[in-house]
Amino acid sequence: METKLPIVGADASGGKGSPKGRQITQAKMSTVEIVSDPGEGAQKCAQIFGAISAKMGNGVWTVEIIPAEIQPPPRLPAGASGNRIRIGSVPVTNWGDRSKVVVALNDQVLLARHRLDALEDDAIVLIENMWKDHTDEDIRQQWVDAMEEVSDRNYRIIEIPMEEECLKIVDNPRRGKNMWVLGLLCYLYDRDLELAAAQIADTFRKKAQEITDRNVELLNAGFSWAAENLGFGFEVRPIGDDRPHVVMNGNEALAMGAVASGMDLAAMYPITPATSVSHHLGEEFLKFGGLLHQAEDEIAAAGVAIGASWSGKCAFTITSGPGLALKTEFIGLAIMTEIPLVVVDVQRGGPSTGLPTKVEQSDLLAALYGQPGDAPRVVIAPATIEECFYSMITARKIAEAFRTVVMVLSDANLATGVSPFPRPELDPSWVAAPPDLSPIPEGLRPYDWDPQTGLSRRFIPGSPGGMHTLTGLAHDEGSKVAYDSEINQRASAMRSRKLAVFQSTLKPPSVNGPEEGDMLVVGWGSTKGAIEEAVEEAREEGLSVSNLHLTFLSPLEPGLKEIFSRFKKVVTIEINYSDEPDDPYITPENRRLGQLAWLLRAHILVDVDCWTRVLGEPLRPGAILNAIREKMPEGGVS
Amino acid sequence: MPSEDRIAQALEAISDTKDFFVSSVAMSAEEVRGVLERERGVNENPQVRLAHELGPFAAGRIDLERLAPVIGVNETLGEETRRKIQSAFEALMDLKKAGDEIFTAKVPLDGYLRGTVFAALGRVGVAFGAARSVEWALHDIAPPEGVEDALERFPPNLWNRAERGCSPPIVIEVEGQDLRAASLGELLEGSQKIVLVVNGPAAPAPLVRLITPGVTVIQTDDPTQLSALAASPGPGVAALMPEGAAKFTHVPGEGKGLNERLNVEYLPEKEPKRALGAISAFQQVEELRQLASMTASVEAMATMEVESGSGAPPMDEAGQLASWLIHQANFTGV
């Protein structure tokens, strides 16, 4: 079957042997994707490309494209695996809307991206051409069908003989094509080849030298082929920030933050997408005197962390939604016994096992209220990869100062996204002083709450005069089991009071944009970059809109009612589920809202609207912009 | 092979344990530095100290003027306390900077092996002494009885259980005639690793007396075999022997039965006839026969296993209880 396809062979528009006649497109931002079947190394290729772009001074944000299955069958759209990399001559805070360039290692993974509307209408598609003439007739037909399907867009499709070229160097191109593609991309984006080679060497540092050599050879071959055959390229200038930077993903930043804060113990059980926090800790924690413990299950991990903290160590546990559910009882114990604990929840799609590899912000209410009984705790949400690092230091301090549980809500977007940020200057003060083991003054009890603040001295086992029984049962000031009707009321009040006291020390959040107007967009967590980009674009269109991003979700930051009162409409933007107002059976009375919207309405008594999506991917600025346009109150255009 | 090379090989074999100890020292030094820095900060301004402790994430979000009085940022260290903490910090920094030499010692000719090991561990154990000194200074607690100057020497008999759990490894160079290994038994606790680099003529099986179910014991002339010592989580001792000595490994992690734990690679046939320094021929023969007897037991058990298809004879309930009680009683060193 023949179809009219927008396919060209190796591009000749710049003339063979360019770069002389090479067409260079200058771009403030450019987004490129590399997609393949799992196991072909597209992610490694993209990670290296992102890292060298960051090292060359570009703003970078990468997002992993991960199939829901660990090892799906090959050549399936659902199995597309790879990475989107957005690089800029300004800081990049989100993954953008659609990609300008895509390198696809087969036609089916290209289809996956096409169907998700992930590519610009005039995207440049660089596709492996071996499938077109494959010996298997079904595969040849799939190629034809795929090209037919994508022909509704104006893609510029360039067939690349990746397999053929890689076979000149390796016997199995499946293990090497990614580095050849890296070379090709280095040519297109004018990346420093020496830097790329160094990054490859670092990536494969634990393997034999010949592995590195072979990969560098593939890199150079890809670059040379592109120089011979592709007559175009992109110029994305560096930001011009001379400060030394580090490049890492959010999970690595959480791990490094834990190390920098002097945490003593991390207890966890593997769970996507939180596990890699422990991978990074596994490499570094021990060197700094920390201990990483993989427990037999999520519950045990929480128990180990609480035990360590009770004995005077600073401990945290790492999990994701389903694990958080399992830890519920132990978190209640930490709150009841007032043992400091930091809980990191890297949110994924849910409920149940849900979408393990995909992003959502659906754990907010579970993090706030997911305990039987009254169990107040602090909840904070870093919005950037840099904040993932620093949030751990603050979380530790608050947990210890207030003898409480602090939950750090990250998500799969931050967890796997890679972005550069200024190298932290380590401060010895981040490492807390050794626990106070001085003798307990005569008569002082483990829960002698200050009636004003609810705070009390932390008793560490071994402190002379501090012997007491620890219990999760209702207890009095002396930690003795007590069912006295007054005691539970008093103890509950004291545990709750600590949050009020902490809230009294928070500053009102700042508004990004005019202090008053038609619409205020409110977000939390990893959506910050996309929301700000959309809001700024909306303002450029003349819409009267500002945004505010919350970091402390329990207790809520103060002054929100007053801020909200200055806007005609308040809308939360979130990656969790809410009913559409126009859907069947949905009324204002039964409509289920985004989780932050619920929270704000309950606390602030303001009619907060929401726009939320659970598409298994980060929010796109363009989609948020559309939502802003749709939800603008009457007369919103100024 | 020159003894320097064998010492280097021994140090390399225990490098993971050594690095872990050094990193713990470095971490402790940073914590103590934090104590000193904080005090400097609080003297200037409690809010400055708090700002540092909370880190940049809190900047602009938390009102330090309000928070400082709530969580009580007002204590400062007295001059004497500060001096003690500063001394402890310097001791930790000295240890951190010291090279491999703090992990090695040599027994003088005709010297006392246990004494040398004890002194060497006391020297490097200053890390624990310094950490404890900070606690004592911060909380105005007098050092316990028996501690003279914790920053000069802090020997193993003063270490607590947690400290024994991360005890520093040590490499000891010793002449064969001074290798009275039984004296080391009481030091093999927690995760203590001792490597003996033995020079000159030596008894054929001096380490056999240290074989107990929880202790790794290696006697070899092959440095690569020391990796089993480093890999073992519990206490252990290894001797790099001159040629001609027995070669065996006893690794508790290999299994419950002696036949699983003990692997005798070489057993000299000739029994010693002459005393070696203060080590009598009788003692040397006794040790060699003990190893031979163990080897015979191991072979017999292996035969039983082949015949019955099972491993070590199963322990009945009374045996299990007795084993547990012995373990709880912690007779090590008695």
CSV table of C-alpha atoms in Angstrom, one decimal, chain A residues 259 262 264 286-289 380-382 387 390-391 393-394 397-398 401-402 427-439 453 455 501-502 504-507 551-552, chain B residues 19-20 22-24 26-27 30-35 37-38 49-64 66-67 70-71 73 134-135 138-141:
chain,number,residue,atom,x,y,z
A,259,VAL,CA,22.6,14.6,53.9
A,262,GLY,CA,22.7,16.1,59.0
A,264,ASP,CA,21.1,10.3,60.8
A,286,LEU,CA,27.2,6.4,54.7
A,287,LYS,CA,30.1,8.7,53.8
A,288,PHE,CA,28.6,11.3,56.0
A,289,GLY,CA,27.8,9.1,58.9
A,380,ILE,CA,5.2,21.5,53.2
A,381,ALA,CA,5.5,21.3,49.5
A,382,PRO,CA,8.7,22.2,47.6
A,387,GLU,CA,13.5,23.6,46.9
A,390,TYR,CA,16.5,23.0,51.0
A,391,SER,CA,13.1,21.8,52.2
A,393,ILE,CA,16.8,21.2,56.2
A,394,THR,CA,13.7,23.2,57.2
A,397,LYS,CA,14.4,21.8,62.1
A,398,ILE,CA,10.6,22.2,62.4
A,401,ALA,CA,11.7,22.2,67.4
A,402,PHE,CA,8.0,21.4,67.5
A,427,ASP,CA,26.2,25.7,56.3
A,428,PRO,CA,27.3,23.8,59.4
A,429,SER,CA,24.3,25.2,61.2
A,430,TRP,CA,22.0,23.0,59.1
A,431,VAL,CA,23.3,20.1,61.1
A,432,ALA,CA,21.4,20.2,64.4
A,433,ALA,CA,23.3,20.2,67.7
A,434,PRO,CA,23.6,16.8,69.5
A,435,PRO,CA,20.4,16.0,71.4
A,436,ASP,CA,20.0,17.4,74.8
A,437,LEU,CA,21.0,14.7,77.2
A,438,SER,CA,21.5,16.9,80.2
A,439,PRO,CA,19.9,15.7,83.5
A,453,THR,CA,2.4,26.9,73.1
A,455,LEU,CA,5.7,22.7,73.5
A,501,VAL,CA,1.9,28.6,67.2
A,502,PHE,CA,3.9,27.6,64.1
A,504,SER,CA,1.7,32.5,63.9
A,505,THR,CA,5.4,32.5,62.8
A,506,LEU,CA,4.6,32.2,59.1
A,507,LYS,CA,4.6,35.1,56.7
A,551,THR,CA,4.5,26.2,50.3
A,552,PHE,CA,3.0,25.5,53.8
B,19,ASP,CA,36.5,4.9,55.5
B,20,PHE,CA,33.3,4.4,57.4
B,22,VAL,CA,36.8,8.3,59.1
B,23,SER,CA,33.5,9.5,57.7
B,24,SER,CA,31.9,9.1,61.1
B,26,ALA,CA,34.2,13.8,59.8
B,27,MET,CA,30.5,13.9,60.5
B,30,GLU,CA,30.9,18.9,61.5
B,31,GLU,CA,28.3,18.5,64.2
B,32,VAL,CA,30.7,19.9,66.8
B,33,ARG,CA,31.6,22.7,64.4
B,34,GLY,CA,27.9,23.4,64.1
B,35,VAL,CA,27.6,23.7,67.9
B,37,GLU,CA,29.2,28.1,65.0
B,38,ARG,CA,25.7,28.3,66.4
B,49,ARG,CA,21.4,31.5,64.2
B,50,LEU,CA,17.8,30.4,63.5
B,51,ALA,CA,18.0,31.7,60.0
B,52,HIS,CA,21.0,29.5,59.4
B,53,GLU,CA,19.5,26.5,61.0
B,54,LEU,CA,16.3,26.7,59.0
B,55,GLY,CA,18.1,27.2,55.7
B,56,PRO,CA,17.1,29.2,52.6
B,57,PHE,CA,13.7,27.4,52.2
B,58,ALA,CA,12.4,29.3,55.3
B,59,ALA,CA,13.8,32.6,54.1
B,60,GLY,CA,10.9,35.0,53.5
B,61,ARG,CA,8.4,32.4,54.7
B,62,ILE,CA,9.0,32.2,58.4
B,63,ASP,CA,9.1,35.2,60.7
B,64,LEU,CA,12.3,34.6,62.7
B,66,ARG,CA,8.4,35.5,66.2
B,67,LEU,CA,9.8,32.0,66.0
B,70,VAL,CA,8.8,30.3,70.8
B,71,ILE,CA,11.4,27.6,70.4
B,73,VAL,CA,17.0,30.3,71.0
B,134,VAL,CA,31.2,17.4,73.9
B,135,GLU,CA,28.2,15.9,75.5
B,138,LEU,CA,27.3,20.7,76.9
B,139,HIS,CA,25.4,19.1,79.8
B,140,ASP,CA,27.9,19.8,82.5
B,141,ILE,CA,28.4,16.2,83.3
